[in-house]
């Protein structure tokens, strides 16, 4: 029996550790038959390549990508073609950042968040989704899929603050990206909004253990979701099982 991604090439961004959602998405994609390419922050490529060795299958060396660097973005499609002359069929955006002034226990009160820091959070956590889509589009095959990682911004969560605002912007951006790439190459664009889950990024949210417990007690499934379940949801959106789904947010949060 074949895998859902047999014959497809998928680009994964945002691997930081082997506990990151991006790493598990890459793992699931390989298990389902995909050839996986990865990117990494240029100054951390050695570390990311070492982490990538823990994947089920070998991957080419990570492509250096600073998502805020226009030179990196403009050269991305050519670097992809060097590793995958056949082009890519999907890309996963798993990139987010907010300065400590805006998120976590040390953050300033929400109304005192510095404007330049909020602009940086928006640039990396939201605008970068559109810039990545623009950069990879020349190397993407017809009918491909772009998937981004979200965190449900409908609640004003303590400590999450301006990152929640950036994620709300990301959801709006997703709809515009879906329209643009759909018109260009029949490519889909969707987000996976993961519920509370233990990742390096989540560690920046104060009282996160309490949030995990609250979710466990109040969700219909009486548990939190696993990182593999989040990866499987991304897999669905990257596969041909979702060819008519675009501009959507796929919630994976045990239904609370």
Coordinates of N, CA and C in Angstrom, one line a residue:
X1 N 0.9 -1.2 0.0 CA 0.0 0.0 0.0 C 0.9 1.2 0.0
X2 N 0.6 2.2 -0.9 CA 1.5 3.4 -1.0 C 1.2 4.4 0.0
X3 N 2.1 5.3 0.2 CA 1.9 6.4 1.1 C 1.1 7.6 0.5
X4 N 0.6 8.4 1.4 CA -0.2 9.6 0.9 C 0.7 10.6 0.1
X5 N 2.0 10.6 0.3 CA 2.8 11.5 -0.4 C 3.8 10.9 -1.3
X6 N 3.5 9.6 -1.8 CA 4.4 9.0 -2.7 C 4.6 9.8 -3.9
X7 N 5.9 10.0 -4.3 CA 6.3 10.7 -5.5 C 6.3 12.2 -5.3
X8 N 6.0 12.7 -4.1 CA 6.0 14.1 -3.9 C 7.3 14.6 -3.2
X9 N 7.6 15.9 -3.5 CA 8.8 16.5 -2.8 C 8.3 17.6 -2.0
X10 N 8.6 17.6 -0.7 CA 8.1 18.6 0.2 C 9.2 19.4 0.9
X11 N 9.1 20.7 0.9 CA 10.0 21.6 1.6 C 9.5 21.9 3.0
X12 N 10.3 21.7 4.0 CA 9.9 21.9 5.4 C 10.8 23.0 6.0
X13 N 10.2 24.1 6.5 CA 10.9 25.1 7.2 C 10.7 25.0 8.7
X14 N 11.6 25.6 9.5 CA 11.3 25.8 10.9 C 11.8 24.7 11.8
X15 N 12.6 23.7 11.4 CA 13.1 22.7 12.3 C 14.2 23.4 13.2
X16 N 13.9 23.3 14.5 CA 14.8 23.9 15.5 C 15.4 22.8 16.4
X17 N 14.5 21.9 16.8 CA 14.9 20.7 17.6 C 14.1 19.5 17.1
X18 N 14.4 18.3 17.6 CA 13.7 17.1 17.2 C 12.3 17.0 17.9
X19 N 12.0 18.0 18.7 CA 10.7 18.1 19.4 C 9.8 19.1 18.7
X20 N 10.3 19.8 17.7 CA 9.5 20.8 17.0 C 8.5 20.2 16.1
X21 N 7.4 20.9 15.9 CA 6.4 20.4 15.0 C 6.9 20.2 13.6
X22 N 7.8 21.1 13.1 CA 8.4 20.9 11.8 C 9.1 19.6 11.6
X23 N 9.9 19.2 12.7 CA 10.6 18.0 12.6 C 9.6 16.8 12.5
X24 N 8.6 16.8 13.3 CA 7.6 15.7 13.2 C 6.9 15.7 11.9
X25 N 6.6 16.8 11.4 CA 5.9 16.9 10.1 C 6.8 16.3 9.0
X26 N 8.2 16.6 9.1 CA 9.1 16.0 8.1 C 9.2 14.5 8.3
X27 N 9.1 14.0 9.5 CA 9.2 12.6 9.8 C 7.9 11.9 9.2
X28 N 6.8 12.4 9.5 CA 5.5 11.8 8.9 C 5.5 11.9 7.4
X29 N 6.0 13.0 6.8 CA 6.0 13.1 5.4 C 6.9 12.0 4.8
X30 N 8.1 11.8 5.4 CA 9.0 10.7 4.9 C 8.3 9.3 5.0
X31 N 7.6 9.1 6.1 CA 7.0 7.8 6.3 C 5.9 7.6 5.3
X32 N 5.3 8.7 4.8 CA 4.3 8.6 3.8 C 4.8 8.7 2.4
X33 N 6.1 8.6 2.2 CA 6.7 8.4 0.8 C 7.3 9.7 0.2
X34 N 7.3 10.8 0.9 CA 7.8 12.0 0.4 C 9.3 12.2 0.4
X35 N 9.9 12.8 -0.6 CA 11.2 13.3 -0.5 C 11.2 14.6 0.2
X36 N 12.0 14.8 1.2 CA 11.9 16.0 2.1 C 13.2 16.9 1.9
X37 N 13.0 18.2 1.7 CA 14.0 19.2 1.8 C 13.8 20.0 3.0
X38 N 14.8 20.6 3.6 CA 14.6 21.4 4.8 C 15.4 22.7 4.6
X39 N 15.0 23.7 5.3 CA 15.7 25.0 5.4 C 16.1 25.3 6.8
X40 N 17.0 26.2 7.0 CA 17.4 26.6 8.4 C 18.0 27.9 8.4
X41 N 18.0 28.5 9.6 CA 18.7 29.8 9.8 C 20.1 29.7 9.4
X42 N 20.7 30.5 8.6 CA 22.1 30.3 8.1 C 23.1 30.0 9.2
X43 N 23.0 30.7 10.3 CA 24.1 30.5 11.3 C 23.8 29.3 12.1
X44 N 22.8 28.5 11.9 CA 22.5 27.3 12.6 C 22.5 26.1 11.7
X45 N 23.0 26.2 10.5 CA 22.8 25.1 9.6 C 23.5 23.8 10.0
X46 N 24.7 23.9 10.7 CA 25.3 22.7 11.2 C 24.5 21.9 12.2
X47 N 23.9 22.7 13.1 CA 23.1 22.1 14.1 C 21.8 21.5 13.5
X48 N 21.2 22.2 12.6 CA 20.0 21.7 11.9 C 20.3 20.4 11.1
X49 N 21.4 20.4 10.5 CA 21.8 19.1 9.7 C 22.0 18.0 10.7
X50 N 22.6 18.2 11.9 CA 22.7 17.2 12.9 C 21.4 16.7 13.3
X51 N 20.5 17.6 13.6 CA 19.1 17.2 14.0 C 18.4 16.4 12.9
X52 N 18.6 16.8 11.7 CA 17.9 16.1 10.6 C 18.4 14.7 10.4
X53 N 19.6 14.3 11.0 CA 20.0 13.0 10.9 C 19.2 12.0 11.7
X54 N 18.3 12.6 12.6 CA 17.4 11.7 13.4 C 16.1 11.4 12.6
X55 N 16.0 11.9 11.5 CA 14.8 11.6 10.6 C 14.9 10.2 10.1
X56 N 13.8 9.5 9.7 CA 13.9 8.2 9.3 C 14.8 8.0 8.0
X57 N 14.8 9.0 7.2 CA 15.6 8.9 5.9 C 16.5 10.1 5.8
X58 N 17.6 10.0 5.1 CA 18.6 11.1 4.9 C 18.0 12.2 4.1
X59 N 18.3 13.4 4.4 CA 17.8 14.5 3.6 C 19.0 15.3 3.1
X60 N 18.9 16.1 2.0 CA 20.0 16.9 1.6 C 20.4 17.9 2.6
X61 N 21.6 18.5 2.6 CA 21.9 19.6 3.5 C 20.9 20.7 3.5
X62 N 20.6 21.2 4.7 CA 19.6 22.3 4.8 C 20.0 23.5 4.0
X63 N 19.0 24.1 3.4 CA 19.1 25.3 2.6 C 19.1 26.5 3.6
X64 N 20.1 27.4 3.5 CA 20.1 28.5 4.4 C 19.0 29.5 4.0
X65 N 18.2 29.9 5.0 CA 17.1 30.8 4.7 C 16.8 31.6 6.0
X66 N 17.2 32.9 5.9 CA 16.7 33.9 6.8 C 15.5 34.5 6.2
X67 N 14.3 34.3 6.8 CA 13.0 34.6 6.2 C 12.9 36.1 6.0
X68 N 13.7 36.9 6.7 CA 13.7 38.4 6.6 C 14.7 38.9 5.6
X69 N 15.5 38.1 5.0 CA 16.6 38.5 4.1 C 16.1 38.3 2.6
X70 N 16.0 39.4 1.9 CA 15.5 39.4 0.5 C 16.4 38.6 -0.4
X71 N 17.7 38.6 -0.2 CA 18.6 37.9 -1.0 C 18.4 36.4 -0.8
X72 N 18.2 35.9 0.4 CA 17.8 34.5 0.7 C 16.5 34.1 0.0
X73 N 15.5 35.0 0.1 CA 14.2 34.7 -0.5 C 14.3 34.7 -2.0
X74 N 15.0 35.6 -2.6 CA 15.1 35.7 -4.1 C 15.9 34.5 -4.7
X75 N 16.8 33.9 -3.9 CA 17.6 32.8 -4.4 C 17.0 31.4 -4.0
X76 N 15.9 31.4 -3.3 CA 15.4 30.2 -2.7 C 15.0 29.2 -3.8
X77 N 14.2 29.7 -4.8 CA 13.7 28.8 -5.9 C 14.9 28.1 -6.6
X78 N 16.0 28.8 -6.9 CA 17.1 28.2 -7.6 C 17.8 27.1 -6.7
X79 N 17.9 27.4 -5.4 CA 18.5 26.4 -4.5 C 17.6 25.2 -4.4
X80 N 16.3 25.4 -4.5 CA 15.4 24.2 -4.4 C 15.6 23.4 -5.7
X81 N 15.7 24.0 -6.9 CA 15.8 23.3 -8.1 C 17.1 22.5 -8.2
X82 N 18.2 23.0 -7.5 CA 19.4 22.3 -7.5 C 19.3 21.0 -6.8
X83 N 18.5 20.9 -5.7 CA 18.3 19.7 -5.0 C 17.1 18.9 -5.5
X84 N 16.2 19.5 -6.2 CA 15.0 18.9 -6.7 C 14.6 19.4 -8.1
X85 N 15.3 19.0 -9.1 CA 15.0 19.5 -10.5 C 13.6 19.3 -10.9
X86 N 12.9 18.3 -10.3 CA 11.5 18.0 -10.6 C 10.5 19.1 -10.0
X87 N 11.1 19.9 -9.1 CA 10.2 20.9 -8.4 C 9.6 20.3 -7.2
X88 N 9.0 21.2 -6.4 CA 8.4 20.7 -5.1 C 6.9 20.7 -5.2
X89 N 6.2 19.9 -4.5 CA 4.8 19.7 -4.5 C 4.1 20.3 -3.3
X90 N 4.9 20.7 -2.3 CA 4.4 21.2 -1.1 C 5.4 21.9 -0.3
X91 N 5.0 22.8 0.6 CA 5.9 23.5 1.5 C 5.2 23.8 2.8
X92 N 5.9 23.6 3.9 CA 5.4 23.8 5.2 C 6.1 25.0 5.9
X93 N 5.4 26.0 6.3 CA 5.9 27.2 7.0 C 5.7 27.0 8.5
X94 N 6.8 26.9 9.2 CA 6.7 26.7 10.7 C 7.6 27.7 11.3
X95 N 7.4 28.9 11.1 CA 8.3 30.0 11.5 C 7.5 31.0 12.3
X96 N 8.0 31.4 13.5 CA 7.4 32.4 14.3 C 8.4 32.9 15.3
X97 N 8.2 34.2 15.7 CA 9.1 34.8 16.7 C 8.4 36.1 17.2
X98 N 8.6 36.3 18.5 CA 8.2 37.6 19.1 C 9.2 38.0 20.1
X99 N 9.7 39.2 20.2 CA 10.7 39.6 21.2 C 10.1 39.4 22.6
X100 N 10.9 39.3 23.6 CA 10.5 39.0 25.0 C 9.6 40.2 25.5
X101 N 9.8 41.3 25.0 CA 8.9 42.5 25.4 C 7.5 42.2 25.1
X102 N 7.2 41.3 24.2 CA 5.8 41.1 23.7 C 5.2 39.8 24.1
X103 N 5.9 38.8 24.6 CA 5.4 37.5 24.9 C 6.1 36.9 26.0
X104 N 5.4 36.2 26.9 CA 6.0 35.4 28.0 C 6.0 36.2 29.3
X105 N 6.5 35.6 30.3 CA 6.4 36.2 31.7 C 7.1 37.5 31.8
X106 N 8.1 37.8 31.0 CA 8.9 39.0 31.1 C 8.3 40.1 30.2
X107 N 7.2 39.9 29.5 CA 6.6 40.8 28.5 C 6.1 42.0 29.3
X108 N 6.1 43.2 28.6 CA 5.5 44.4 29.1 C 3.9 44.2 29.0
X109 N 3.2 44.9 29.7 CA 1.7 44.9 29.6 C 1.3 45.1 28.1
X110 N 0.3 44.5 27.7 CA -0.1 44.5 26.3 C -0.1 45.9 25.6
X111 N -0.7 46.8 26.3 CA -0.8 48.2 25.7 C 0.5 48.9 25.7
X112 N 1.5 48.4 26.4 CA 2.8 49.0 26.4 C 3.8 48.3 25.4
X113 N 3.4 47.4 24.7 CA 4.3 46.7 23.7 C 4.9 47.6 22.7
X114 N 6.2 47.6 22.6 CA 6.9 48.6 21.7 C 6.5 48.3 20.2
X115 N 6.2 49.4 19.5 CA 5.8 49.3 18.1 C 6.8 48.5 17.2
X116 N 8.1 48.9 17.3 CA 9.1 48.2 16.5 C 9.2 46.7 16.8
X117 N 9.0 46.3 18.1 CA 9.0 44.9 18.4 C 7.8 44.2 17.8
X118 N 6.6 44.9 17.9 CA 5.4 44.3 17.3 C 5.6 44.2 15.8
X119 N 6.2 45.1 15.1 CA 6.5 45.0 13.7 C 7.4 43.8 13.4
X120 N 8.4 43.6 14.2 CA 9.3 42.4 14.0 C 8.5 41.1 14.2
X121 N 7.6 41.0 15.2 CA 6.8 39.8 15.4 C 5.9 39.6 14.2
X122 N 5.3 40.7 13.7 CA 4.4 40.5 12.5 C 5.2 40.1 11.3
X123 N 6.4 40.7 11.1 CA 7.3 40.4 9.9 C 7.6 38.9 9.9
X124 N 8.1 38.3 11.1 CA 8.5 37.0 11.1 C 7.4 36.0 11.2
X125 N 6.4 36.3 12.0 CA 5.3 35.3 12.2 C 4.2 35.3 11.3
X126 N 4.0 36.4 10.5 CA 2.8 36.5 9.6 C 3.3 36.9 8.2
X127 N 3.9 38.1 8.0 CA 4.3 38.5 6.7 C 5.2 37.4 6.0
X128 N 6.0 36.7 6.8 CA 6.9 35.7 6.2 C 6.1 34.6 5.5
X129 N 4.9 34.4 5.9 CA 4.1 33.3 5.2 C 3.9 33.7 3.7
X130 N 3.6 35.0 3.5 CA 3.4 35.5 2.1 C 4.7 35.6 1.4
X131 N 5.8 36.0 2.1 CA 7.1 36.1 1.4 C 7.6 34.7 1.0
X132 N 7.4 33.7 1.9 CA 7.8 32.4 1.5 C 7.0 31.8 0.3
X133 N 5.7 32.1 0.3 CA 4.9 31.6 -0.8 C 5.4 32.3 -2.1
X134 N 5.7 33.5 -2.1 CA 6.3 34.2 -3.3 C 7.6 33.6 -3.7
X135 N 8.4 33.3 -2.7 CA 9.8 32.8 -3.0 C 9.8 31.4 -3.6
X136 N 8.9 30.6 -3.1 CA 8.9 29.2 -3.6 C 8.0 29.0 -4.9
X137 N 7.1 29.9 -5.2 CA 6.2 29.7 -6.2 C 6.8 29.3 -7.6
X138 N 8.0 29.9 -8.0 CA 8.6 29.5 -9.3 C 9.0 28.0 -9.3
X139 N 9.3 27.4 -8.1 CA 9.8 26.1 -8.0 C 8.7 25.1 -7.7
X140 N 7.4 25.6 -7.5 CA 6.3 24.7 -7.1 C 5.6 24.1 -8.4
X141 N 5.2 22.9 -8.3 CA 4.4 22.3 -9.3 C 3.0 22.6 -9.2
X142 N 2.3 22.5 -10.4 CA 0.8 22.8 -10.4 C 0.1 21.9 -9.4
X143 N -0.9 22.4 -8.8 CA -1.7 21.6 -7.8 C -1.0 21.3 -6.5
X144 N 0.0 22.1 -6.2 CA 0.7 21.8 -4.9 C 0.0 22.4 -3.7
X145 N 0.7 22.4 -2.6 CA 0.0 22.8 -1.3 C 1.0 23.6 -0.4
X146 N 0.6 24.7 0.2 CA 1.3 25.4 1.2 C 0.6 25.3 2.5
X147 N 1.3 24.9 3.5 CA 0.7 24.8 4.9 C 1.5 25.6 5.9
X148 N 0.8 26.3 6.7 CA 1.4 27.1 7.8 C 1.0 26.6 9.1
X149 N 1.8 26.9 10.2 CA 1.4 26.5 11.5 C 0.9 27.7 12.3
X150 N -0.3 27.5 12.9 CA -1.0 28.6 13.5 C -1.2 28.2 15.0
X151 N -1.6 29.1 15.8 CA -2.0 28.8 17.2 C -3.2 29.7 17.4
X152 N -4.4 29.1 17.7 CA -5.7 29.7 17.7 C -5.7 31.1 18.4
X153 N -5.9 32.2 17.6 CA -5.8 33.5 18.2 C -7.1 34.1 18.6
X154 N -8.2 33.2 18.7 CA -9.5 33.7 19.0 C -9.6 34.1 20.5
X155 N -8.7 33.7 21.3 CA -8.8 34.0 22.7 C -7.6 34.9 23.1
X156 N -7.8 35.9 23.9 CA -6.7 36.8 24.4 C -6.0 36.1 25.5
X157 N -5.1 35.2 25.2 CA -4.4 34.3 26.1 C -3.4 35.1 26.9
X158 N -3.3 34.9 28.2 CA -2.3 35.6 29.0 C -0.9 35.2 28.5
X159 N 0.0 36.2 28.5 CA 1.4 36.1 28.1 C 1.6 35.9 26.6
X160 N 0.5 35.5 25.9 CA 0.7 35.3 24.4 C 0.7 36.7 23.7
X161 N -0.1 37.6 24.2 CA -0.1 39.0 23.8 C 0.0 39.2 22.3
X162 N 1.1 39.9 21.9 CA 1.2 40.4 20.5 C 1.5 39.2 19.5
X163 N 1.9 38.1 20.0 CA 2.0 36.9 19.1 C 0.6 36.5 18.7
X164 N -0.3 36.6 19.6 CA -1.7 36.3 19.2 C -2.2 37.2 18.2
X165 N -1.8 38.5 18.2 CA -2.2 39.4 17.2 C -1.5 39.0 15.9
X166 N -0.3 38.6 15.9 CA 0.4 38.2 14.7 C -0.2 37.0 14.1
X167 N -0.7 36.0 14.9 CA -1.3 34.8 14.4 C -2.7 35.2 13.8
X168 N -3.4 36.2 14.4 CA -4.6 36.6 13.7 C -4.4 37.2 12.4
X169 N -3.3 37.9 12.2 CA -2.9 38.5 10.9 C -2.5 37.3 10.0
X170 N -1.8 36.3 10.5 CA -1.5 35.1 9.7 C -2.7 34.5 9.1
X171 N -3.8 34.4 9.9 CA -5.0 33.8 9.3 C -5.6 34.6 8.2
X172 N -5.5 35.9 8.3 CA -6.0 36.8 7.2 C -5.1 36.6 6.0
X173 N -3.8 36.6 6.2 CA -2.8 36.5 5.1 C -3.0 35.2 4.4
X174 N -3.4 34.1 5.1 CA -3.6 32.8 4.5 C -4.7 32.9 3.4
X175 N -5.7 33.6 3.7 CA -6.8 33.7 2.7 C -6.4 34.5 1.4
X176 N -5.6 35.5 1.6 CA -5.0 36.2 0.5 C -4.0 35.4 -0.3
X177 N -3.2 34.7 0.4 CA -2.2 33.8 -0.3 C -2.9 32.7 -1.1
X178 N -4.0 32.2 -0.5 CA -4.8 31.1 -1.2 C -5.3 31.6 -2.5
X179 N -5.8 32.9 -2.5 CA -6.3 33.4 -3.7 C -5.2 33.6 -4.8
X180 N -4.1 34.1 -4.3 CA -3.0 34.4 -5.3 C -2.4 33.1 -5.9
X181 N -2.0 32.2 -5.0 CA -1.4 31.0 -5.5 C -2.4 30.0 -6.2
X182 N -3.7 30.1 -5.8 CA -4.7 29.4 -6.5 C -4.9 29.8 -8.0
X183 N -4.8 31.1 -8.2 CA -5.0 31.7 -9.5 C -3.7 31.4 -10.3
X184 N -2.6 31.4 -9.7 CA -1.3 31.2 -10.4 C -1.1 29.8 -10.9
X185 N -1.2 28.8 -10.0 CA -0.8 27.5 -10.3 C -1.8 26.4 -9.7
X186 N -3.0 26.8 -9.3 CA -3.9 25.9 -8.7 C -3.3 25.3 -7.4
X187 N -2.6 26.1 -6.7 CA -1.9 25.7 -5.4 C -2.9 26.1 -4.3
X188 N -2.9 25.2 -3.3 CA -3.7 25.5 -2.1 C -2.9 26.1 -1.0
X189 N -3.6 26.8 -0.1 CA -2.9 27.4 1.1 C -3.8 27.2 2.3
X190 N -3.3 26.6 3.3 CA -4.1 26.3 4.5 C -3.2 26.4 5.8
X191 N -3.8 26.6 6.9 CA -3.1 26.6 8.2 C -3.6 25.4 9.1
X192 N -2.7 25.0 9.9 CA -3.0 24.0 11.0 C -2.9 24.8 12.3
X193 N -4.0 24.9 13.0 CA -4.0 25.6 14.3 C -3.9 24.5 15.4
X194 N -2.7 24.3 16.0 CA -2.5 23.3 17.0 C -3.0 23.9 18.3
X195 N -3.6 23.0 19.1 CA -3.9 23.4 20.5 C -2.7 23.3 21.3
X196 N -2.8 23.5 22.6 CA -1.7 23.5 23.5 C -0.8 22.2 23.4
X197 N 0.4 22.4 23.1 CA 1.3 21.2 22.9 C 2.7 21.6 23.3
X198 N 3.5 20.7 23.9 CA 4.8 20.9 24.4 C 5.8 21.1 23.3
X199 N 6.2 22.3 23.0 CA 7.2 22.6 22.0 C 8.1 23.7 22.6
X200 N 9.2 24.0 22.0 CA 10.1 25.1 22.4 C 9.4 26.4 22.4
X201 N 8.6 26.6 21.3 CA 7.9 27.9 21.2 C 6.9 28.1 22.3
X202 N 6.2 27.0 22.7 CA 5.2 27.1 23.7 C 5.8 27.4 25.1
X203 N 7.1 27.1 25.3 CA 7.7 27.4 26.6 C 7.8 28.9 26.9
X204 N 7.5 29.7 25.9 CA 7.5 31.1 26.1 C 6.2 31.7 26.6
X205 N 5.2 30.8 26.7 CA 3.9 31.2 27.3 C 3.9 30.9 28.7
X206 N 3.6 32.0 29.6 CA 3.6 31.8 31.0 C 2.4 30.8 31.4
X207 N 2.6 30.1 32.5 CA 1.6 29.2 33.0 C 1.2 28.2 32.0
X208 N 2.1 27.7 31.2 CA 1.8 26.8 30.1 C 1.3 25.5 30.6
X209 N 1.9 25.0 31.8 CA 1.5 23.8 32.4 C 0.0 23.8 32.8
X210 N -0.4 25.0 33.3 CA -1.8 25.1 33.6 C -2.7 25.1 32.4
X211 N -2.3 25.7 31.3 CA -3.0 25.7 30.1 C -3.2 24.2 29.5
X212 N -2.1 23.5 29.6 CA -2.2 22.0 29.2 C -3.2 21.3 30.0
X213 N -3.1 21.5 31.4 CA -4.1 20.8 32.3 C -5.5 21.2 32.0
X214 N -5.7 22.5 31.8 CA -7.1 23.0 31.6 C -7.6 22.3 30.3
X215 N -6.8 22.2 29.3 CA -7.3 21.6 28.0 C -7.6 20.1 28.2
X216 N -6.7 19.5 29.0 CA -6.9 18.0 29.3 C -8.3 17.8 30.0
X217 N -8.6 18.6 30.9 CA -9.8 18.4 31.7 C -11.1 18.9 31.0
X218 N -10.9 19.8 30.1 CA -12.1 20.4 29.4 C -12.4 19.9 28.0
X219 N -11.4 19.3 27.4 CA -11.7 18.9 26.0 C -12.5 17.6 26.0
X220 N -13.3 17.4 24.9 CA -14.2 16.2 24.8 C -13.3 14.9 24.9
X221 N -12.1 15.0 24.4 CA -11.3 13.8 24.4 C -10.5 13.6 25.7
X222 N -10.6 14.6 26.6 CA -10.0 14.5 27.9 C -8.5 14.3 27.8
X223 N -7.9 14.9 26.9 CA -6.4 14.9 26.7 C -6.0 16.0 25.8
X224 N -4.7 16.2 25.8 CA -4.1 17.2 24.8 C -3.7 16.4 23.6
X225 N -3.5 17.1 22.5 CA -3.1 16.4 21.2 C -1.6 16.2 21.3
X226 N -1.2 15.2 20.5 CA 0.2 14.9 20.4 C 0.9 15.6 19.2
X227 N 2.2 15.7 19.3 CA 2.9 16.4 18.2 C 2.8 15.6 16.9
X228 N 2.7 14.3 17.0 CA 2.5 13.5 15.8 C 1.1 13.7 15.1
X229 N 0.1 14.0 16.0 CA -1.2 14.2 15.4 C -1.2 15.6 14.7
X230 N -0.5 16.5 15.2 CA -0.4 17.8 14.4 C 0.3 17.6 13.1
X231 N 1.4 16.8 13.1 CA 2.1 16.4 11.9 C 1.2 15.7 10.9
X232 N 0.3 14.8 11.4 CA -0.6 14.1 10.5 C -1.6 15.0 9.9
X233 N -2.0 16.1 10.6 CA -3.0 17.0 10.0 C -2.3 17.8 8.9
X234 N -1.0 18.2 9.1 CA -0.3 18.9 8.0 C -0.2 17.9 6.8
X235 N 0.0 16.6 7.1 CA 0.2 15.6 6.1 C -1.1 15.6 5.2
X236 N -2.3 15.6 5.8 CA -3.5 15.6 5.1 C -3.6 16.8 4.1
X237 N -3.2 18.0 4.6 CA -3.3 19.2 3.8 C -2.3 19.3 2.7
X238 N -1.1 18.6 2.9 CA -0.1 18.5 1.9 C -0.4 17.4 0.8
X239 N -1.3 16.5 1.1 CA -1.6 15.4 0.3 C -2.8 15.7 -0.7
X240 N -3.0 14.8 -1.7 CA -4.1 14.9 -2.6 C -5.4 14.7 -2.0
X241 N -5.5 14.3 -0.7 CA -6.8 14.1 -0.1 C -7.5 15.5 0.2
X242 N -6.7 16.6 0.0 CA -7.3 17.9 0.3 C -7.3 18.8 -0.9
X243 N -7.5 18.3 -2.1 CA -7.3 19.1 -3.3 C -8.4 20.2 -3.5
X244 N -9.5 20.1 -2.7 CA -10.5 21.1 -2.8 C -10.5 22.0 -1.6
X245 N -9.5 21.9 -0.7 CA -9.5 22.7 0.6 C -8.4 23.8 0.5
X246 N -8.8 25.0 0.6 CA -7.9 26.1 0.5 C -8.4 27.3 1.3
X247 N -7.5 28.1 1.8 CA -7.9 29.3 2.5 C -8.5 29.0 3.9
X248 N -8.3 27.8 4.4 CA -8.9 27.4 5.7 C -7.9 27.3 6.8
X249 N -8.4 27.2 8.0 CA -7.7 26.9 9.2 C -8.2 25.6 9.8
X250 N -7.3 24.6 9.9 CA -7.6 23.3 10.3 C -7.2 23.2 11.8
X251 N -8.2 23.1 12.7 CA -8.0 23.1 14.1 C -7.7 21.7 14.6
X252 N -6.6 21.6 15.4 CA -6.3 20.3 16.0 C -6.1 20.6 17.5
X253 N -7.2 20.6 18.2 CA -7.2 21.0 19.6 C -8.1 20.2 20.5
X254 N -8.4 19.0 20.1 CA -9.3 18.1 20.9 C -10.7 18.7 21.0
X255 N -11.0 19.7 20.2 CA -12.4 20.2 20.2 C -12.9 21.0 21.3
X256 N -12.0 21.5 22.2 CA -12.5 22.3 23.3 C -13.0 23.7 22.9

